[in-house]
Amino acid sequence: MENNIQEFKPPLKEEKGITNSGNVKVADSIAVFAPATVANVVCGFDVLGFAVNEPGDEVIMRITNKPGITISKITGDDGRLPLNPAKNTVSVSVQHYLQSINRTDIGLDIELHKKMPIGSGLGSSSASTVAGLFAIKTLMDDNSDPAKLLPFAMKGEEMACGHGHADNVAPALFGGFVLIRSYSPLDVVRLPHPPGLYCAIIFPDVDVPTREARQIIRNKILMKDAVTQWGNIAGLVSGLFMQDIDLIGRSMQDVLVEPVRSMLIPDFYPMREMAMELGAVSFGISGSGPSVFAFTRDEETATLIIQKLQQHLTNININSKTYVSTINDAGPRVIG
Ligand code: HSE
């Protein structure tokens, strides 16, 4: 069966001497930003995700004379990511893309600037991979639908955590809210969302590798839990279409994954109680954690929630980073 990926509008290229092909030379270097993402959105394990405005990662890519890919610099990773292009998710996914267009002859140098924590549950590897893929597609003057990059980005996820899920890479690539209706064949649907929905994100600085957070999930579930879960997913998607924030809030309940993964997050339930008391619409784990997020109806409530939760984490001796954002509908963008 054919993959069915809805046609997406490519994000605008900012003016930077990048011109279309023919006899005109295209740019030989580019800088791209790609956003962090919140996967699962509480009830939609592996099938729902959305992009935020910040944080995100930056990739600078240059065409060189020597065939093959090199990674000359990685910043912001505390030395945790490999410079070896055969082991880095950005270069590996870019290489898959180059193979698909028969351009493995070209030389590329990549700089990766991590502007977000690794292993945070905010789609760190996805942001890097999508920035790299969007950069090479633009450098190659490839005007085809960005959706064709998705399978290459999923290869990067597979390498990063052992499973090629798309609920981070798809929203990082397309922006907005995305549903992975099916993985085989791949069927991705972009969803609307109500205007003015804010997302408060708190990253407690504890280590929760996605690979391990996936291993602890039960692989058999009870029918009664499945019924609850698919009711909630349908309710959340309906709420997004109907712009019904109350319906969105009461649908964001997870009886399958959160009860297990919440154990990896310090004071998950007290934090949820605090956020809900402060006026959150909903609260849950971002991706595989340890980041948590709340939806709110306004920026003030989101700001209050991150302040109070950060204070709570400080009181129990846990450092944290916080972000407040609307939903990012643009996805990756050229920044230089
Ligand atoms: N859906 C994936 C998971 C997202 O929950 O494992 C990982 O960020």
CSV table of C-alpha atoms and ligand atoms in Angstrom, one decimal:
chain,number,residue,atom,x,y,z
A,1,MET,CA,0.0,0.0,0.0
A,2,GLU,CA,1.1,3.6,-0.7
A,3,ASN,CA,2.0,5.8,2.2
A,4,ASN,CA,-0.6,8.6,2.6
A,5,ILE,CA,0.9,11.8,3.8
A,6,GLN,CA,-1.2,14.9,3.5
A,7,GLU,CA,0.2,17.6,1.4
A,8,PHE,CA,1.8,20.2,3.7
A,9,LYS,CA,2.7,23.8,2.8
A,10,PRO,CA,6.5,24.1,3.0
A,11,PRO,CA,7.7,26.7,5.4
A,12,LEU,CA,8.8,29.9,3.8
A,13,LYS,CA,12.5,30.2,2.9
A,14,GLU,CA,13.7,33.5,4.2
A,15,GLU,CA,15.7,35.6,1.6
A,16,LYS,CA,19.3,34.6,1.8
A,17,GLY,CA,20.5,34.4,-1.7
A,18,ILE,CA,18.8,31.0,-2.1
A,19,THR,CA,17.6,30.8,-5.6
A,20,ASN,CA,16.0,28.3,-7.8
A,21,SER,CA,18.0,26.0,-10.1
A,22,GLY,CA,18.7,26.5,-13.8
A,23,ASN,CA,21.9,28.3,-14.4
A,24,VAL,CA,21.7,30.3,-11.2
A,25,LYS,CA,23.9,29.0,-8.3
A,26,VAL,CA,22.0,27.9,-5.2
A,27,ALA,CA,23.4,28.8,-1.8
A,28,ASP,CA,26.2,26.5,-0.6
A,29,SER,CA,25.6,27.0,3.1
A,30,ILE,CA,22.5,27.4,5.3
A,31,ALA,CA,21.4,27.5,8.9
A,32,VAL,CA,18.1,26.0,9.9
A,33,PHE,CA,16.2,25.9,13.2
A,34,ALA,CA,13.8,23.1,14.0
A,35,PRO,CA,11.5,23.1,17.0
A,36,ALA,CA,11.0,20.9,20.1
A,37,THR,CA,7.9,18.8,20.2
A,38,VAL,CA,5.5,17.3,22.8
A,39,ALA,CA,4.8,13.7,21.7
A,40,ASN,CA,1.9,11.5,22.9
A,41,VAL,CA,-0.1,14.5,24.2
A,42,VAL,CA,-1.0,12.4,27.2
A,43,CYS,CA,-3.5,9.9,25.7
A,44,GLY,CA,-2.1,9.4,22.2
A,45,PHE,CA,1.0,7.2,22.8
A,46,ASP,CA,3.1,7.2,19.6
A,47,VAL,CA,0.2,8.7,17.5
A,48,LEU,CA,-0.1,12.4,18.6
A,49,GLY,CA,2.3,15.3,18.9
A,50,PHE,CA,2.7,19.0,18.5
A,51,ALA,CA,5.5,21.5,17.9
A,52,VAL,CA,6.4,24.5,20.2
A,53,ASN,CA,8.2,27.7,19.4
A,54,GLU,CA,11.0,27.1,21.9
A,55,PRO,CA,13.3,25.4,22.6
A,56,GLY,CA,14.7,23.9,19.4
A,57,ASP,CA,18.0,23.0,17.7
A,58,GLU,CA,20.1,24.6,14.9
A,59,VAL,CA,22.0,23.0,12.1
A,60,ILE,CA,24.5,24.8,9.9
A,61,MET,CA,25.3,22.9,6.8
A,62,ARG,CA,27.9,23.7,4.1
A,63,ILE,CA,28.6,22.1,0.8
A,64,THR,CA,32.3,21.1,0.5
A,65,ASN,CA,34.6,19.8,-2.3
A,66,LYS,CA,35.3,16.5,-0.6
A,67,PRO,CA,32.6,13.9,-1.1
A,68,GLY,CA,31.1,12.5,2.1
A,69,ILE,CA,29.7,14.0,5.3
A,70,THR,CA,31.7,15.4,8.2
A,71,ILE,CA,30.4,16.8,11.5
A,72,SER,CA,32.9,19.6,12.4
A,73,LYS,CA,31.2,20.9,15.5
A,74,ILE,CA,28.5,20.0,18.1
A,75,THR,CA,27.8,22.5,20.8
A,76,GLY,CA,25.4,22.4,23.8
A,77,ASP,CA,25.6,18.6,24.2
A,78,ASP,CA,28.2,18.4,27.0
A,79,GLY,CA,30.2,16.0,24.7
A,80,ARG,CA,27.3,13.5,24.7
A,81,LEU,CA,26.7,13.3,21.0
A,82,PRO,CA,28.9,11.5,18.4
A,83,LEU,CA,30.9,13.5,15.9
A,84,ASN,CA,31.2,10.3,13.9
A,85,PRO,CA,28.8,10.8,10.9
A,86,ALA,CA,28.0,7.1,10.9
A,87,LYS,CA,26.6,7.3,14.4
A,88,ASN,CA,25.0,10.7,14.5
A,89,THR,CA,21.2,10.8,13.8
A,90,VAL,CA,21.5,14.1,11.7
A,91,SER,CA,24.2,12.8,9.3
A,92,VAL,CA,22.6,9.3,9.1
A,93,SER,CA,19.2,10.7,8.1
A,94,VAL,CA,20.8,13.2,5.7
A,95,GLN,CA,22.8,10.3,4.1
A,96,HIS,CA,19.5,8.4,3.6
A,97,TYR,CA,18.0,11.4,1.9
A,98,LEU,CA,21.1,11.8,-0.3
A,99,GLN,CA,20.9,8.2,-1.3
A,100,SER,CA,17.2,8.6,-2.3
A,101,ILE,CA,18.1,11.4,-4.7
A,102,ASN,CA,21.3,9.7,-5.9
A,103,ARG,CA,23.6,12.5,-4.6
A,104,THR,CA,26.0,10.7,-2.3
A,105,ASP,CA,28.7,12.2,-4.5
A,106,ILE,CA,28.5,15.6,-2.7
A,107,GLY,CA,30.5,16.8,0.2
A,108,LEU,CA,28.8,18.2,3.3
A,109,ASP,CA,30.0,19.7,6.6
A,110,ILE,CA,27.5,19.9,9.5
A,111,GLU,CA,27.6,21.9,12.7
A,112,LEU,CA,24.9,21.0,15.2
A,113,HIS,CA,24.0,23.5,17.9
A,114,LYS,CA,21.9,21.9,20.6
A,115,LYS,CA,19.7,24.6,22.2
A,116,MET,CA,17.7,22.1,24.2
A,117,PRO,CA,18.4,19.4,26.8
A,118,ILE,CA,19.1,15.9,25.5
A,119,GLY,CA,16.9,13.1,26.9
A,120,SER,CA,14.3,15.6,28.0
A,121,GLY,CA,11.2,14.2,26.4
A,122,LEU,CA,11.0,17.2,24.2
A,123,GLY,CA,12.1,15.5,20.9
A,124,SER,CA,15.7,16.6,21.1
A,125,SER,CA,17.0,14.2,18.5
A,126,SER,CA,14.0,14.9,16.2
A,127,ALA,CA,14.7,18.6,16.3
A,128,SER,CA,18.3,18.1,15.2
A,129,THR,CA,17.4,15.5,12.6
A,130,VAL,CA,14.6,17.6,11.1
A,131,ALA,CA,16.8,20.7,11.0
A,132,GLY,CA,19.5,18.7,9.1
A,133,LEU,CA,17.0,17.2,6.6
A,134,PHE,CA,15.3,20.6,6.0
A,135,ALA,CA,18.8,22.1,5.5
A,136,ILE,CA,19.9,19.5,2.9
A,137,LYS,CA,16.6,19.6,1.1
A,138,THR,CA,16.9,23.4,0.8
A,139,LEU,CA,20.5,23.2,-0.3
A,140,MET,CA,19.6,20.7,-2.9
A,141,ASP,CA,17.0,23.1,-4.2
A,142,ASP,CA,14.5,20.3,-3.8
A,143,ASN,CA,11.0,21.9,-3.9
A,144,SER,CA,9.1,18.7,-3.4
A,145,ASP,CA,6.7,18.3,-0.5
A,146,PRO,CA,8.6,18.3,2.8
A,147,ALA,CA,6.5,15.3,3.8
A,148,LYS,CA,8.9,13.1,1.8
A,149,LEU,CA,11.5,13.8,4.5
A,150,LEU,CA,9.4,12.0,7.2
A,151,PRO,CA,10.7,8.4,6.5
A,152,PHE,CA,14.3,9.7,6.7
A,153,ALA,CA,13.6,11.5,10.0
A,154,MET,CA,12.0,8.3,11.3
A,155,LYS,CA,15.3,6.5,10.5
A,156,GLY,CA,17.0,9.0,12.8
A,157,GLU,CA,14.6,8.2,15.6
A,158,GLU,CA,15.1,4.5,15.2
A,159,MET,CA,18.8,5.1,15.6
A,160,ALA,CA,18.4,7.4,18.6
A,161,CYS,CA,16.1,5.2,20.7
A,162,GLY,CA,15.6,1.8,18.9
A,163,HIS,CA,12.1,2.6,17.6
A,164,GLY,CA,11.2,4.7,14.5
A,165,HIS,CA,8.1,6.5,16.0
A,166,ALA,CA,7.0,9.7,14.2
A,167,ASP,CA,5.1,11.6,16.9
A,168,ASN,CA,8.1,13.9,17.4
A,169,VAL,CA,9.6,14.1,13.9
A,170,ALA,CA,6.2,14.7,12.2
A,171,PRO,CA,5.3,17.8,14.2
A,172,ALA,CA,8.9,19.0,14.1
A,173,LEU,CA,8.8,18.8,10.3
A,174,PHE,CA,5.3,20.1,9.6
A,175,GLY,CA,4.6,22.3,12.6
A,176,GLY,CA,1.3,22.3,14.4
A,177,PHE,CA,-0.6,19.3,15.8
A,178,VAL,CA,-0.1,16.0,14.0
A,179,LEU,CA,-1.8,12.6,14.2
A,180,ILE,CA,0.0,9.4,13.0
A,181,ARG,CA,-3.2,7.6,11.9
A,182,SER,CA,-1.1,4.6,10.7
A,183,TYR,CA,2.5,3.5,10.6
A,184,SER,CA,2.1,0.8,8.0
A,185,PRO,CA,1.3,2.3,5.6
A,186,LEU,CA,2.4,5.7,6.9
A,187,ASP,CA,-0.7,7.9,7.1
A,188,VAL,CA,-0.1,11.3,8.8
A,189,VAL,CA,-2.9,13.9,9.4
A,190,ARG,CA,-2.4,17.5,10.4
A,191,LEU,CA,-4.9,18.6,12.9
A,192,PRO,CA,-6.3,22.0,13.7
A,193,HIS,CA,-6.0,23.5,17.2
A,194,PRO,CA,-7.8,26.3,19.0
A,195,PRO,CA,-6.1,29.7,18.8
A,196,GLY,CA,-4.7,31.0,22.1
A,197,LEU,CA,-3.7,27.6,23.6
A,198,TYR,CA,-0.5,28.0,25.6
A,199,CYS,CA,1.9,25.2,26.6
A,200,ALA,CA,3.9,25.4,29.9
A,201,ILE,CA,6.8,23.0,29.9
A,202,ILE,CA,9.0,22.0,32.8
A,203,PHE,CA,12.1,19.8,32.3
A,204,PRO,CA,13.2,18.3,35.7
A,205,ASP,CA,16.9,17.6,35.2
A,206,VAL,CA,16.9,13.9,35.8
A,207,ASP,CA,17.9,11.3,33.2
A,208,VAL,CA,15.1,9.3,31.5
A,209,PRO,CA,16.4,7.8,28.2
A,210,THR,CA,13.5,7.1,25.8
A,211,ARG,CA,14.9,3.7,25.0
A,212,GLU,CA,14.5,2.7,28.7
A,213,ALA,CA,11.2,4.6,29.1
A,214,ARG,CA,9.8,2.5,26.3
A,215,GLN,CA,11.0,-0.8,27.8
A,216,ILE,CA,9.1,-0.4,31.0
A,217,ILE,CA,5.7,0.0,29.3
A,218,ARG,CA,3.3,-3.0,29.6
A,219,ASN,CA,2.8,-4.7,26.2
A,220,LYS,CA,-0.6,-6.2,27.1
A,221,ILE,CA,-3.5,-4.0,28.1
A,222,LEU,CA,-7.0,-4.6,29.5
A,223,MET,CA,-10.0,-4.1,27.2
A,224,LYS,CA,-11.6,-1.7,29.7
A,225,ASP,CA,-8.4,0.4,29.6
A,226,ALA,CA,-8.3,0.4,25.8
A,227,VAL,CA,-11.9,1.6,25.8
A,228,THR,CA,-11.0,4.5,28.1
A,229,GLN,CA,-8.0,5.3,26.0
A,230,TRP,CA,-9.6,5.4,22.6
A,231,GLY,CA,-12.5,7.4,24.0
A,232,ASN,CA,-10.0,10.0,25.2
A,233,ILE,CA,-8.0,10.1,21.9
A,234,ALA,CA,-11.2,10.6,20.0
A,235,GLY,CA,-12.3,13.2,22.5
A,236,LEU,CA,-9.0,15.1,22.2
A,237,VAL,CA,-9.1,15.1,18.4
A,238,SER,CA,-12.8,16.2,18.5
A,239,GLY,CA,-11.9,19.0,20.9
A,240,LEU,CA,-9.1,20.2,18.6
A,241,PHE,CA,-11.5,20.3,15.7
A,242,MET,CA,-14.4,21.9,17.7
A,243,GLN,CA,-12.0,24.3,19.4
A,244,ASP,CA,-13.5,23.0,22.7
A,245,ILE,CA,-10.8,23.5,25.3
A,246,ASP,CA,-12.8,21.9,28.1
A,247,LEU,CA,-13.2,18.7,25.9
A,248,ILE,CA,-9.5,18.8,25.2
A,249,GLY,CA,-8.7,19.1,28.9
A,250,ARG,CA,-11.0,16.3,30.1
A,251,SER,CA,-9.8,14.0,27.3
A,252,MET,CA,-6.2,14.3,28.2
A,253,GLN,CA,-6.1,11.3,30.6
A,254,ASP,CA,-3.8,8.3,30.1
A,255,VAL,CA,-4.6,5.0,31.8
A,256,LEU,CA,-1.9,3.0,29.8
A,257,VAL,CA,1.5,4.7,29.9
A,258,GLU,CA,1.4,7.5,32.5
A,259,PRO,CA,0.8,5.2,35.5
A,260,VAL,CA,4.1,3.4,34.7
A,261,ARG,CA,6.2,6.3,33.4
A,262,SER,CA,5.2,8.7,36.1
A,263,MET,CA,7.3,6.7,38.5
A,264,LEU,CA,10.4,8.0,36.7
A,265,ILE,CA,9.5,11.6,37.2
A,266,PRO,CA,10.1,13.3,40.6
A,267,ASP,CA,6.8,14.3,42.3
A,268,PHE,CA,4.7,13.9,39.1
A,269,TYR,CA,1.4,13.7,40.9
A,270,PRO,CA,2.0,16.6,43.3
A,271,MET,CA,3.1,18.7,40.3
A,272,ARG,CA,-0.1,17.7,38.4
A,273,GLU,CA,-2.2,18.7,41.4
A,274,MET,CA,-0.5,22.0,41.7
A,275,ALA,CA,-0.8,22.8,37.9
A,276,MET,CA,-4.5,21.9,37.9
A,277,GLU,CA,-5.2,24.0,41.0
A,278,LEU,CA,-3.4,26.9,39.3
A,279,GLY,CA,-5.8,26.8,36.3
A,280,ALA,CA,-4.2,24.3,33.9
A,281,VAL,CA,-6.5,22.8,31.3
A,282,SER,CA,-4.5,19.6,31.4
A,283,PHE,CA,-1.2,18.2,32.6
A,284,GLY,CA,0.9,15.3,31.6
A,285,ILE,CA,4.2,13.8,30.5
A,286,SER,CA,5.9,15.2,27.4
A,287,GLY,CA,7.0,12.3,25.2
A,288,SER,CA,8.8,9.7,27.3
A,289,GLY,CA,9.6,12.3,30.0
A,290,PRO,CA,11.0,13.6,32.3
A,291,SER,CA,9.6,16.9,30.9
A,292,VAL,CA,6.0,17.6,31.9
A,293,PHE,CA,3.6,20.1,30.3
A,294,ALA,CA,0.4,21.8,30.9
A,295,PHE,CA,-2.0,23.4,28.5
A,296,THR,CA,-3.5,26.7,29.6
A,297,ARG,CA,-5.9,29.3,28.2
A,298,ASP,CA,-3.5,32.2,28.6
A,299,GLU,CA,0.2,33.1,29.0
A,300,GLU,CA,-0.2,34.4,32.5
A,301,THR,CA,-1.4,31.0,33.8
A,302,ALA,CA,1.3,29.2,31.9
A,303,THR,CA,4.0,31.5,33.4
A,304,LEU,CA,2.5,31.1,37.0
A,305,ILE,CA,2.6,27.3,36.6
A,306,ILE,CA,6.2,27.1,35.5
A,307,GLN,CA,7.3,29.4,38.3
A,308,LYS,CA,5.5,27.4,41.0
A,309,LEU,CA,6.6,24.0,39.7
A,310,GLN,CA,10.1,25.2,39.3
A,311,GLN,CA,10.1,26.4,42.9
A,312,HIS,CA,8.7,23.0,44.0
A,313,LEU,CA,11.5,21.2,42.1
A,314,THR,CA,14.1,23.5,43.7
A,315,ASN,CA,12.7,22.6,47.1
A,316,ILE,CA,13.3,18.9,46.5
A,317,ASN,CA,16.8,19.7,45.1
A,318,ILE,CA,16.1,19.1,41.4
A,319,ASN,CA,17.2,21.6,38.8
A,320,SER,CA,14.9,22.4,36.0
A,321,LYS,CA,14.4,24.4,32.8
A,322,THR,CA,11.1,25.9,31.8
A,323,TYR,CA,9.5,27.2,28.6
A,324,VAL,CA,6.2,28.9,27.7
A,325,SER,CA,5.0,28.7,24.2
A,326,THR,CA,2.1,28.7,21.9
A,327,ILE,CA,1.8,25.9,19.3
A,328,ASN,CA,4.3,26.4,16.5
A,329,ASP,CA,2.5,26.0,13.2
A,330,ALA,CA,5.6,26.7,11.0
A,331,GLY,CA,7.9,23.8,11.8
A,332,PRO,CA,11.6,24.3,10.6
A,333,ARG,CA,12.8,27.6,9.3
A,334,VAL,CA,15.8,29.0,7.6
A,335,ILE,CA,17.7,31.3,10.0
A,336,GLY,CA,20.8,32.1,8.0
B,1,HSE,N1,6.0,8.3,21.6
B,1,HSE,C1,7.3,8.2,22.1
B,1,HSE,C2,7.4,7.6,23.5
B,1,HSE,C3,7.9,9.6,22.2
B,1,HSE,O1,6.5,7.9,24.3
B,1,HSE,O2,8.2,6.7,23.7
B,1,HSE,C4,9.3,9.7,22.6
B,1,HSE,O3,9.6,11.0,22.9
